[in-house]
């Protein structure tokens, strides 16, 4: 019997893929309508995404097969949903992020900030959280965590050592830093290893018992690992390109409500989500401080001779690694300039509170900006392939005297081909195809009619319940799949009960990033868990309270500063469909998106 169960478990994915479509067949057979056909496709894809029986990107291809064969949409119409403006924004943002990673600019930023903040225990956790959150706003959460966790453990190794005088003054080389790829474009600065060394006195024996000290060190290590992976997920919510779920929202809004007037763009998202991220990050730091360090001011602030010597050793490790990077190269400076230019162009294209360059120079007949955030991202991405990585000039190719060679560009296709997450591009497209299919088949209208009883529930209660539901659901399935499945349903619900679509879609998108409880919930969690020192119960205990804090902060955001930003207290004209008469909203008193 045990062998039989083992065999079933070994072949579970094959069995799911084979039997799941058969198990769901009664739905389209008994109800032969387009709505049922579309529901069959969505339910099938939802189960495949949750179980990951097929790769997420392969499951995203199913609408191109099923919608045409079921008579919902033509093949050419479905295919155009797979490469929309949100996909362009994602690709362009990733090109810039890959350039930042390739030239180690993110590591330089991280080490510089840590040197500024210092290495006292409580400030060290805050410093790593701030750095990780900032980097994850611009590059992928996974790449940020993969870089920051080894640095955190290298610093911890120095704090937990009982150093001699030499070690305390200079710090010890730590192999954890070697997990990071060295920059292939520049030579590391040679460090002088023959400094004047003085033999220091033996370190005094600590007064607390060894067992107690080891327990405190273990808890501090756990707190450092968790602070990095949590802040990577938290930081990603601050920008539209910070995490894929934000782009899913933008794409779904543009697909379901094409007349929305570009209500969700880089600037509007940032001014809504950045304060949310800051509040959640600070509360997370307080919670992790309480959970893993307590409120012992003397220990948390690093008072005492013993702690000061260990802090000097840890600080020296960070200083040496920063020095090892050497001075900024031409490539790093060029990437920095292009990165800042990208952010400035994003903010000033169509900010809303003043006329942007997109409205002035490239407007349509209605005065709206024709270039999008994706246009700007692709422009900067293309420039990365043009600008040389060294000051322009001809150099001799190594090993081939007399043969001249131009310097390589800041980015090349080999790097993009290897590191670009193309599966996310396809996953985004699959979500847009599902949303379009729901609209074309009439499933969205049907869902809206069934959800009208929710009109009697106060909107804040609806938003809170949905946030809790999404935060729970995202612990065991992909964040992107979660938003892809739920957002079209929420859009239909908002039309049915006459509330602003963004009032439920914004908080649920943010809640999909609150995957803090399980190692398998997100790649950052898995990376932190793989470094050891953590048990599932440790992550679950810390993550459960963070989920609650996150839901409360998001609820605060959606009911305070987001209301005037998105005019959430009124049902917008661009969300009108056949629900307009039911809502009792006339053209005179609905919100019209400003040009």
Short mmCIF file of C-alpha atoms in Angstrom, two decimals, residues 326-567:
data_model
loop_
_atom_site.label_atom_id
_atom_site.label_comp_id
_atom_site.label_asym_id
_atom_site.label_seq_id
_atom_site.Cartn_x
_atom_site.Cartn_y
_atom_site.Cartn_z
CA UNK A 326 36.93 50.14 -6.12
CA UNK A 327 35.97 53.55 -7.48
CA UNK A 328 32.88 53.86 -9.65
CA UNK A 329 33.60 52.90 -13.24
CA UNK A 330 32.33 54.67 -16.33
CA UNK A 331 29.77 51.89 -16.78
CA UNK A 332 28.37 52.30 -13.28
CA UNK A 333 28.11 56.06 -13.71
CA UNK A 334 26.39 55.65 -17.08
CA UNK A 335 23.88 53.13 -15.68
CA UNK A 336 23.20 55.43 -12.73
CA UNK A 337 22.50 58.38 -15.03
CA UNK A 338 20.17 56.33 -17.22
CA UNK A 339 18.40 54.90 -14.18
CA UNK A 340 17.79 58.37 -12.70
CA UNK A 341 16.67 59.61 -16.11
CA UNK A 342 14.17 56.75 -16.35
CA UNK A 343 12.65 57.53 -12.96
CA UNK A 344 12.42 61.26 -13.75
CA UNK A 345 10.73 60.57 -17.09
CA UNK A 346 8.28 58.20 -15.42
CA UNK A 347 7.30 60.76 -12.80
CA UNK A 348 6.99 63.70 -15.18
CA UNK A 349 5.29 62.03 -18.16
CA UNK A 350 1.72 62.47 -16.96
CA UNK A 351 1.79 63.23 -13.21
CA UNK A 352 -1.76 64.54 -13.00
CA UNK A 353 -1.12 67.57 -10.76
CA UNK A 354 0.80 69.44 -13.50
CA UNK A 355 1.12 69.12 -17.25
CA UNK A 356 3.72 66.49 -18.04
CA UNK A 357 6.10 66.28 -21.00
CA UNK A 358 3.91 63.58 -22.53
CA UNK A 359 0.93 65.93 -22.59
CA UNK A 360 2.98 68.85 -23.93
CA UNK A 361 5.02 67.23 -26.67
CA UNK A 362 3.26 63.99 -27.61
CA UNK A 363 -0.44 64.46 -26.92
CA UNK A 364 -3.41 63.11 -28.87
CA UNK A 365 -6.46 65.08 -29.93
CA UNK A 366 -7.80 64.93 -26.36
CA UNK A 367 -4.57 66.18 -24.80
CA UNK A 368 -3.62 62.78 -23.35
CA UNK A 369 -0.04 61.52 -23.48
CA UNK A 370 0.49 59.09 -26.33
CA UNK A 371 3.77 57.67 -24.93
CA UNK A 372 3.23 55.40 -21.94
CA UNK A 373 5.44 54.30 -19.06
CA UNK A 374 6.31 51.28 -21.20
CA UNK A 375 7.49 53.59 -24.00
CA UNK A 376 9.93 55.29 -21.64
CA UNK A 377 11.19 51.98 -20.22
CA UNK A 378 11.84 50.51 -23.66
CA UNK A 379 13.61 53.73 -24.76
CA UNK A 380 16.06 53.57 -21.85
CA UNK A 381 16.44 49.81 -22.40
CA UNK A 382 17.44 50.35 -26.02
CA UNK A 383 19.95 53.05 -25.01
CA UNK A 384 21.63 50.50 -22.71
CA UNK A 385 22.54 48.49 -25.82
CA UNK A 386 24.04 51.59 -27.47
CA UNK A 387 26.13 53.28 -24.76
CA UNK A 388 29.63 51.74 -24.40
CA UNK A 389 30.75 50.43 -21.04
CA UNK A 390 34.03 52.37 -21.16
CA UNK A 391 34.98 55.83 -22.30
CA UNK A 392 34.76 55.57 -26.09
CA UNK A 393 38.07 54.66 -27.67
CA UNK A 394 39.86 51.77 -29.34
CA UNK A 395 41.76 49.22 -27.29
CA UNK A 396 43.82 46.21 -28.27
CA UNK A 397 42.15 42.85 -27.87
CA UNK A 398 43.91 40.77 -25.17
CA UNK A 399 46.19 38.12 -26.62
CA UNK A 400 45.92 39.55 -30.13
CA UNK A 401 48.40 42.42 -30.47
CA UNK A 402 47.59 44.84 -33.24
CA UNK A 403 43.89 43.95 -33.33
CA UNK A 404 41.68 46.78 -32.16
CA UNK A 405 38.41 46.22 -30.30
CA UNK A 406 35.62 48.57 -29.25
CA UNK A 407 34.36 48.34 -25.65
CA UNK A 408 31.17 46.32 -25.10
CA UNK A 409 27.86 48.04 -24.52
CA UNK A 410 26.31 48.46 -21.07
CA UNK A 411 24.00 45.53 -21.81
CA UNK A 412 24.15 42.70 -24.32
CA UNK A 413 21.64 40.15 -25.54
CA UNK A 414 23.45 37.21 -23.92
CA UNK A 415 22.73 38.64 -20.45
CA UNK A 416 19.12 39.42 -21.35
CA UNK A 417 18.55 35.98 -22.84
CA UNK A 418 19.85 34.25 -19.73
CA UNK A 419 18.32 36.41 -17.00
CA UNK A 420 15.11 37.89 -18.40
CA UNK A 421 12.10 36.09 -16.82
CA UNK A 422 10.25 35.46 -20.07
CA UNK A 423 7.79 33.21 -18.24
CA UNK A 424 6.41 36.27 -16.44
CA UNK A 425 5.78 38.01 -19.77
CA UNK A 426 3.69 35.03 -20.88
CA UNK A 427 1.96 34.80 -17.52
CA UNK A 428 0.93 38.45 -17.76
CA UNK A 429 -0.43 37.82 -21.24
CA UNK A 430 -2.43 34.82 -20.08
CA UNK A 431 -4.08 36.94 -17.41
CA UNK A 432 -5.01 39.64 -19.90
CA UNK A 433 -6.45 37.00 -22.23
CA UNK A 434 -8.59 35.61 -19.39
CA UNK A 435 -9.92 39.07 -18.57
CA UNK A 436 -10.79 39.72 -22.21
CA UNK A 437 -12.44 36.31 -22.53
CA UNK A 438 -14.56 36.95 -19.44
CA UNK A 439 -15.78 40.20 -20.95
CA UNK A 440 -16.45 38.80 -24.42
CA UNK A 441 -18.25 35.69 -23.17
CA UNK A 442 -20.51 37.59 -20.78
CA UNK A 443 -19.08 35.84 -17.73
CA UNK A 444 -18.16 39.17 -16.14
CA UNK A 445 -21.75 40.41 -16.43
CA UNK A 446 -23.08 37.14 -15.01
CA UNK A 447 -20.72 37.35 -12.03
CA UNK A 448 -21.71 40.97 -11.46
CA UNK A 449 -25.39 40.06 -11.34
CA UNK A 450 -24.73 37.31 -8.80
CA UNK A 451 -22.70 39.61 -6.56
CA UNK A 452 -25.28 42.39 -6.26
CA UNK A 453 -26.37 41.28 -2.72
CA UNK A 454 -23.00 42.54 -1.49
CA UNK A 455 -24.26 46.09 -2.02
CA UNK A 456 -25.68 46.05 1.50
CA UNK A 457 -22.23 45.38 3.01
CA UNK A 458 -20.18 48.51 3.88
CA UNK A 459 -17.35 48.97 1.35
CA UNK A 460 -14.60 49.11 4.03
CA UNK A 461 -15.76 45.72 5.33
CA UNK A 462 -15.69 44.31 1.80
CA UNK A 463 -12.15 45.59 1.25
CA UNK A 464 -10.95 44.20 4.59
CA UNK A 465 -12.45 40.75 3.99
CA UNK A 466 -11.03 40.59 0.47
CA UNK A 467 -7.57 41.59 1.73
CA UNK A 468 -7.62 38.79 4.32
CA UNK A 469 -8.79 36.32 1.67
CA UNK A 470 -6.08 37.28 -0.83
CA UNK A 471 -3.35 37.35 1.85
CA UNK A 472 -4.33 33.82 2.87
CA UNK A 473 -4.67 32.52 -0.68
CA UNK A 474 -1.30 33.90 -1.80
CA UNK A 475 0.54 31.89 0.86
CA UNK A 476 0.01 28.69 -1.11
CA UNK A 477 -0.08 29.85 -4.72
CA UNK A 478 1.76 32.21 -7.02
CA UNK A 479 1.24 35.92 -6.31
CA UNK A 480 0.82 36.64 -10.00
CA UNK A 481 -1.63 33.78 -10.46
CA UNK A 482 -3.62 35.02 -7.45
CA UNK A 483 -4.07 38.52 -8.83
CA UNK A 484 -4.72 37.19 -12.32
CA UNK A 485 -7.57 35.02 -11.03
CA UNK A 486 -9.18 37.49 -8.62
CA UNK A 487 -8.91 40.90 -10.28
CA UNK A 488 -11.43 40.30 -13.10
CA UNK A 489 -13.90 38.95 -10.53
CA UNK A 490 -13.38 42.01 -8.34
CA UNK A 491 -13.87 44.32 -11.32
CA UNK A 492 -17.24 42.69 -12.04
CA UNK A 493 -18.20 42.88 -8.37
CA UNK A 494 -17.39 46.58 -8.17
CA UNK A 495 -19.62 47.32 -11.15
CA UNK A 496 -22.41 45.24 -9.66
CA UNK A 497 -22.39 46.97 -6.26
CA UNK A 498 -21.56 50.43 -7.62
CA UNK A 499 -18.24 51.13 -5.93
CA UNK A 500 -15.06 52.39 -7.54
CA UNK A 501 -13.22 49.39 -9.08
CA UNK A 502 -9.89 50.53 -7.66
CA UNK A 503 -11.35 50.52 -4.14
CA UNK A 504 -11.22 46.72 -4.17
CA UNK A 505 -8.60 46.07 -6.85
CA UNK A 506 -5.84 48.19 -5.29
CA UNK A 507 -5.89 46.66 -1.78
CA UNK A 508 -6.17 43.13 -3.13
CA UNK A 509 -3.18 43.68 -5.40
CA UNK A 510 -1.10 44.89 -2.44
CA UNK A 511 -2.35 42.00 -0.29
CA UNK A 512 -1.03 39.49 -2.81
CA UNK A 513 2.48 40.58 -1.78
CA UNK A 514 1.83 39.70 1.88
CA UNK A 515 3.22 36.17 1.57
CA UNK A 516 5.25 36.01 4.77
CA UNK A 517 4.33 32.76 6.50
CA UNK A 518 5.75 29.89 4.43
CA UNK A 519 9.14 29.28 2.76
CA UNK A 520 7.39 28.24 -0.46
CA UNK A 521 5.21 31.36 -0.59
CA UNK A 522 7.79 33.49 -2.44
CA UNK A 523 11.34 33.02 -3.78
CA UNK A 524 12.75 35.54 -1.23
CA UNK A 525 11.31 33.43 1.61
CA UNK A 526 12.86 30.30 0.13
CA UNK A 527 16.27 31.96 -0.23
CA UNK A 528 16.27 33.15 3.40
CA UNK A 529 15.10 29.71 4.59
CA UNK A 530 17.84 27.93 2.62
CA UNK A 531 20.59 29.69 4.58
CA UNK A 532 19.66 27.73 7.70
CA UNK A 533 18.81 28.76 11.22
CA UNK A 534 15.10 28.99 10.43
CA UNK A 535 12.28 26.56 10.97
CA UNK A 536 8.88 26.73 9.34
CA UNK A 537 7.29 27.58 12.67
CA UNK A 538 9.66 30.54 13.08
CA UNK A 539 8.65 31.97 9.72
CA UNK A 540 4.97 31.22 10.33
CA UNK A 541 5.01 32.91 13.74
CA UNK A 542 6.67 36.05 12.43
CA UNK A 543 4.75 36.08 9.16
CA UNK A 544 1.29 35.64 10.67
CA UNK A 545 1.46 38.89 12.59
CA UNK A 546 3.03 40.64 9.59
CA UNK A 547 0.09 39.52 7.48
CA UNK A 548 -2.30 41.08 9.99
CA UNK A 549 -0.23 44.28 10.15
CA UNK A 550 -0.06 44.41 6.36
CA UNK A 551 -3.81 44.03 5.90
CA UNK A 552 -4.48 46.77 8.48
CA UNK A 553 -1.98 49.16 6.84
CA UNK A 554 -3.47 48.52 3.39
CA UNK A 555 -6.97 49.08 4.77
CA UNK A 556 -5.77 52.37 6.27
CA UNK A 557 -4.25 53.43 2.95
CA UNK A 558 -7.30 52.64 0.84
CA UNK A 559 -9.60 54.55 3.23
CA UNK A 560 -7.44 57.66 3.69
CA UNK A 561 -4.96 59.16 1.22
CA UNK A 562 -5.99 56.99 -1.74
CA UNK A 563 -9.55 58.41 -1.74
CA UNK A 564 -8.64 61.93 -3.00
CA UNK A 565 -5.88 60.53 -5.21
CA UNK A 566 -8.16 58.22 -7.21
CA UNK A 567 -11.51 59.86 -6.35
#
